[in-house]
Amino acid sequence: DGTTARWLAAAFVLYGLVATAFLAINVAPFQNPDESAHFERAAQLADGGLLGTRFPMTDPDGTQRVRGGGPGDPALVLASVPFSVMKGHPETRATRSMWAPHIHWSTARAMWPYATIAYPPFFYVPSAIGVLVGRAARMTVVQTLIVSRLLTGVAAVAVGAAAIACAGGAAVWLFAILTLPMSLSQIASSSLDALMLACSALVGALLVRALRWPSESNGGVLARLVAPLVLVAMARPPYGALAVLPLGVTKLRLRWRTLAAATIVASVMVWSAITAVTALTNPGMNVGADPTAQLARLLADPLLVLPLAWNTLALYWQFYLVEFVGQLGSLDIALPPAYHVAARAMLVIAAAAAMLGLRGERIEVGSR
C-alpha cells in the first residue's frame, strides 16, 4: 500500500504540474469560475488587506446600496473587461485583440464590491505572492494572473501529492479525484478552491490513517487532521459539520477528540463573526433574496429542509454529475459525452480498488 501510494503521488506531481502549466497558460484570462473576484481578493491580500468592509455604492439606475468589498486596483477590472464577452458564450474564442491593451498595475485604488471578501485569506497566499511578483517585475495584469495561477497550482499539487502519499490503499481514489478535469481546472486557477480541494484530500487521507491504524500515539495524526479541516471549514462554513470527523478516532482520549472538534467549530464561528461584523452584505438583494426571512421560515418549520434538498437534487442532479467530472471555463464548456462515460467508469474502478486495497484494522461502530 505504501509503495503504491508513493508511486501514485509521484505520478500526480508529474501529471499535475504539466496539466497546471498547460491550463494556467492556455485557459483564457478570467475564464475559470468567479476568477475575477478571486483574483481581486488575492490582490487585496497583496496590498495587506486581510478583511473587507462595507461601503455605499450607487447602481447605474441611481439606487444606493451597501456593498461588501474593499479597495482594489482599477487596472484589474479594466484588464478583465475584454474577456467578459466569453462568459456564457462557449462559441466565442479569445482573440489577440483582447490582450492588446497591455494593462499594467497602477497605484490607484477604488472601493469595489466582490463576494469573495467573505473568504479567509489563507488559500489566497500563493496567488497573492504572484501579484507581488507581477507588480515587482512590471508585468501586465494578465501576465500576473498566469503567474498567480502557476503558484497556486504548484502549492495545490504539492498538498495533493502529500495526501496521496499518506493515504495507503485509498491513494488510488484520491489520485482519480484529483486528476479529473474539474479538479485540475480549479487547481490551475487563482481560486481558493485549488488549495481547498487539495486540503480536503489531505483530510481524507489522514482520516483513513487514523481509522485504519488506530493507536494511542495518533495524537500527531489528529493534530495534522484538524489543521486542514479548520482551513476548509473556514473557507466554506457549511463544512463546519465535518467537525464530527475527529470524534471517530476512538482510540484517542475523548477529551482530545472533543477539543479537536471544538477547535474546528470555534474557528468557523470566529471567522464568520468577523466577516459578519466587517463586510457581510446580502449579494442576492438584486433578485429579492431575503436571508433573514428564509432563516425565520426554516426555524419555524425545520422539516422544510427535506423537500428543499429533494427538489434541488431532482432538478440539478445531472448538472452536478457532469460538473463533478468536468464542466470547464465559466461552467459553460462541455467535454465530450464519451469522456464523461469513461471518467465515471474510472471512478468506479478506483473506488473498488481502494476498498479492496485498504489494510489495517476494521473500523469500529463508533468510528463509523
Short mmCIF file of C-alpha atoms in Angstrom, two decimals, residues 78-294:
data_model
loop_
_atom_site.label_atom_id
_atom_site.label_comp_id
_atom_site.label_asym_id
_atom_site.label_seq_id
_atom_site.Cartn_x
_atom_site.Cartn_y
_atom_site.Cartn_z
CA LEU A 78 -10.05 47.11 -16.95
CA ALA A 79 -7.90 44.06 -17.83
CA SER A 80 -10.82 41.66 -17.31
CA VAL A 81 -13.35 43.61 -19.40
CA PRO A 82 -12.15 42.43 -22.88
CA PHE A 83 -12.56 38.79 -21.79
CA SER A 84 -16.03 39.25 -20.25
CA VAL A 85 -17.72 38.61 -23.63
CA MET A 86 -16.62 34.96 -23.42
CA LYS A 87 -18.54 34.11 -20.26
CA GLY A 88 -21.71 32.22 -21.06
CA HIS A 89 -20.73 32.02 -24.71
CA PRO A 90 -18.61 28.90 -25.27
CA GLU A 91 -18.72 29.50 -29.01
CA THR A 92 -16.71 32.72 -28.53
CA ARG A 93 -12.96 32.33 -28.84
CA ALA A 94 -10.26 34.50 -27.36
CA THR A 95 -8.60 36.84 -29.85
CA ARG A 96 -5.28 38.67 -29.83
CA SER A 97 -7.12 41.98 -29.55
CA MET A 98 -8.28 41.01 -26.03
CA TRP A 99 -4.64 41.09 -24.88
CA ALA A 100 -3.87 44.22 -26.88
CA PRO A 101 -4.49 46.85 -24.17
CA HIS A 102 -1.44 45.55 -22.17
CA ILE A 103 -2.86 46.98 -18.95
CA HIS A 104 -0.31 47.25 -16.14
CA TRP A 105 -0.85 47.58 -12.41
CA SER A 106 -1.36 51.08 -11.06
CA THR A 107 -1.05 52.80 -7.70
CA ALA A 108 -4.68 53.96 -7.78
CA ARG A 109 -7.24 52.31 -5.52
CA ALA A 110 -11.03 52.40 -5.63
CA MET A 111 -13.68 50.70 -3.49
CA TRP A 112 -15.00 47.67 -5.33
CA PRO A 113 -17.57 45.02 -4.32
CA TYR A 114 -16.81 41.32 -4.57
CA ALA A 115 -18.40 38.35 -2.83
CA THR A 116 -15.04 36.64 -2.19
CA ILE A 117 -14.40 39.18 0.56
CA ALA A 118 -16.11 36.72 2.92
CA TYR A 119 -13.37 34.11 2.38
CA PRO A 120 -10.39 33.88 4.75
CA PRO A 121 -7.01 34.81 3.28
CA PHE A 122 -5.09 31.55 3.79
CA PHE A 123 -5.82 29.83 0.48
CA TYR A 124 -5.08 33.03 -1.45
CA VAL A 125 -1.47 33.30 -0.26
CA PRO A 126 0.19 31.73 -3.37
CA SER A 127 -1.93 33.89 -5.67
CA ALA A 128 -1.13 37.00 -3.61
CA ILE A 129 2.59 36.20 -3.89
CA GLY A 130 2.05 36.01 -7.65
CA VAL A 131 0.54 39.51 -7.57
CA LEU A 132 3.55 40.86 -5.66
CA VAL A 133 5.90 39.22 -8.16
CA GLY A 134 3.93 40.63 -11.08
CA ARG A 135 3.97 44.13 -9.70
CA ALA A 136 7.68 44.00 -8.88
CA ALA A 137 8.52 42.68 -12.36
CA ARG A 138 6.26 45.30 -14.02
CA MET A 139 4.13 42.62 -15.64
CA THR A 140 0.72 43.30 -17.09
CA VAL A 141 -2.32 42.27 -15.04
CA VAL A 142 -2.99 39.32 -17.36
CA GLN A 143 0.63 38.11 -17.14
CA THR A 144 0.40 38.38 -13.35
CA LEU A 145 -2.77 36.27 -13.38
CA ILE A 146 -0.87 33.47 -15.14
CA VAL A 147 1.93 33.66 -12.53
CA SER A 148 -0.66 33.52 -9.74
CA ARG A 149 -2.31 30.51 -11.37
CA LEU A 150 1.04 28.73 -11.61
CA LEU A 151 2.00 29.39 -7.98
CA THR A 152 -1.42 28.34 -6.71
CA GLY A 153 -1.27 25.21 -8.83
CA VAL A 154 2.19 24.23 -7.60
CA ALA A 155 1.05 24.62 -3.99
CA ALA A 156 -2.12 22.60 -4.58
CA VAL A 157 -0.21 19.82 -6.39
CA ALA A 158 2.26 19.62 -3.50
CA VAL A 159 -0.51 19.26 -0.90
CA GLY A 160 -2.43 16.83 -3.11
CA ALA A 161 0.67 14.68 -3.61
CA ALA A 162 1.24 14.59 0.16
CA ALA A 163 -2.36 13.44 0.59
CA ILE A 164 -1.95 10.63 -1.96
CA ALA A 165 1.38 9.54 -0.47
CA CYS A 166 -0.04 9.02 3.03
CA ALA A 167 -3.43 7.59 2.01
CA GLY A 168 -2.40 3.94 1.84
CA GLY A 169 -4.93 1.86 -0.05
CA ALA A 170 -7.13 4.93 -0.60
CA ALA A 171 -4.40 6.60 -2.69
CA VAL A 172 -5.87 5.36 -5.97
CA TRP A 173 -9.21 7.03 -5.13
CA LEU A 174 -7.63 10.38 -4.29
CA PHE A 175 -5.49 10.16 -7.43
CA ALA A 176 -8.62 9.60 -9.53
CA ILE A 177 -10.45 12.55 -7.95
CA LEU A 178 -7.55 14.98 -8.17
CA THR A 179 -6.84 14.20 -11.84
CA LEU A 180 -10.40 14.87 -13.02
CA PRO A 181 -10.65 17.83 -15.44
CA MET A 182 -12.83 19.70 -12.92
CA SER A 183 -10.21 19.29 -10.20
CA LEU A 184 -7.27 20.24 -12.42
CA SER A 185 -9.05 23.29 -13.84
CA GLN A 186 -9.57 24.58 -10.30
CA ILE A 187 -6.02 23.69 -9.26
CA ALA A 188 -4.69 25.74 -12.20
CA SER A 189 -6.65 28.87 -11.27
CA SER A 190 -6.27 31.74 -8.82
CA SER A 191 -9.29 30.46 -6.87
CA LEU A 192 -9.21 29.39 -3.23
CA ASP A 193 -10.84 26.14 -4.44
CA ALA A 194 -7.42 24.90 -5.61
CA LEU A 195 -5.94 24.56 -2.14
CA MET A 196 -9.30 23.78 -0.56
CA LEU A 197 -9.61 20.71 -2.79
CA ALA A 198 -6.04 19.63 -2.00
CA CYS A 199 -6.53 20.16 1.74
CA SER A 200 -9.78 18.19 1.62
CA ALA A 201 -7.86 15.30 0.04
CA LEU A 202 -5.31 15.56 2.85
CA VAL A 203 -8.11 15.41 5.42
CA GLY A 204 -9.44 12.25 3.78
CA ALA A 205 -6.01 10.62 3.73
CA LEU A 206 -5.24 11.43 7.36
CA LEU A 207 -8.65 10.23 8.46
CA VAL A 208 -8.09 6.90 6.70
CA ARG A 209 -4.76 6.52 8.51
CA ALA A 210 -6.26 7.35 11.89
CA LEU A 211 -9.16 4.90 11.42
CA ARG A 212 -7.26 2.01 9.80
CA TRP A 213 -4.21 2.12 12.06
CA PRO A 214 -5.65 3.29 15.40
CA SER A 215 -3.18 3.91 18.17
CA GLU A 216 -2.93 5.89 21.37
CA SER A 217 0.01 7.67 19.74
CA ASN A 218 -2.23 9.03 16.99
CA GLY A 219 -2.31 12.44 18.66
CA GLY A 220 0.03 13.79 15.98
CA VAL A 221 -2.23 12.47 13.23
CA LEU A 222 -5.20 14.11 14.96
CA ALA A 223 -3.39 17.46 15.08
CA ARG A 224 -2.47 17.20 11.40
CA LEU A 225 -6.09 16.29 10.62
CA VAL A 226 -7.51 19.30 12.45
CA ALA A 227 -5.29 21.90 10.76
CA PRO A 228 -6.53 21.39 7.15
CA LEU A 229 -10.07 20.78 8.43
CA VAL A 230 -10.04 24.20 10.11
CA LEU A 231 -8.92 25.86 6.86
CA VAL A 232 -11.53 24.05 4.74
CA ALA A 233 -14.38 24.74 7.15
CA MET A 234 -13.47 28.42 7.49
CA ALA A 235 -13.46 28.76 3.71
CA ARG A 236 -16.89 27.09 3.42
CA PRO A 237 -18.76 27.41 6.76
CA PRO A 238 -21.30 24.63 5.95
CA TYR A 239 -18.33 22.25 6.02
CA GLY A 240 -18.11 23.02 9.72
CA ALA A 241 -20.28 19.91 10.05
CA LEU A 242 -17.11 17.93 9.29
CA ALA A 243 -16.03 18.75 12.85
CA VAL A 244 -17.56 15.39 13.77
CA LEU A 245 -14.72 13.56 11.95
CA PRO A 246 -12.13 13.72 14.78
CA LEU A 247 -14.70 12.17 17.13
CA GLY A 248 -14.42 8.93 15.12
CA VAL A 249 -10.77 8.39 16.08
CA THR A 250 -11.91 6.28 19.01
CA LYS A 251 -8.52 5.02 20.28
CA LEU A 252 -7.66 8.52 21.44
CA ARG A 253 -8.98 10.01 24.65
CA LEU A 254 -12.39 11.59 24.36
CA ARG A 255 -11.23 14.95 25.68
CA TRP A 256 -8.66 15.28 22.87
CA ARG A 257 -11.20 14.33 20.23
CA THR A 258 -13.72 16.75 21.71
CA LEU A 259 -11.11 19.51 21.79
CA ALA A 260 -10.30 18.85 18.13
CA ALA A 261 -13.96 19.08 17.12
CA ALA A 262 -14.47 22.20 19.23
CA THR A 263 -11.42 23.85 17.63
CA ILE A 264 -12.93 23.42 14.17
CA VAL A 265 -16.34 24.74 15.22
CA ALA A 266 -14.83 27.67 17.10
CA SER A 267 -12.64 28.65 14.14
CA VAL A 268 -15.64 28.71 11.81
CA MET A 269 -17.70 30.74 14.28
CA VAL A 270 -14.91 33.27 14.90
CA TRP A 271 -14.25 33.86 11.19
CA SER A 272 -17.98 34.03 10.42
CA ALA A 273 -18.46 36.56 13.20
CA ILE A 274 -15.57 38.69 11.94
CA THR A 275 -16.97 38.64 8.42
CA ALA A 276 -20.48 39.42 9.63
CA VAL A 277 -19.25 42.44 11.59
CA THR A 278 -16.93 43.85 8.93
CA ALA A 279 -18.12 43.09 5.42
CA LEU A 280 -21.09 40.75 5.07
CA THR A 281 -23.97 42.03 2.95
CA ASN A 282 -26.80 40.40 1.02
CA PRO A 283 -25.49 39.78 -2.53
CA GLY A 284 -28.87 38.37 -3.55
CA MET A 285 -30.76 41.62 -2.98
CA ASN A 286 -30.97 42.28 -6.72
CA VAL A 287 -33.24 39.27 -7.16
CA GLY A 288 -35.23 39.83 -3.98
CA ALA A 289 -33.48 37.26 -1.78
CA ASP A 290 -34.03 37.82 1.94
CA PRO A 291 -31.79 35.55 4.08
CA THR A 292 -33.39 36.76 7.32
CA ALA A 293 -36.88 35.78 6.15
CA GLN A 294 -35.56 32.47 4.78
#
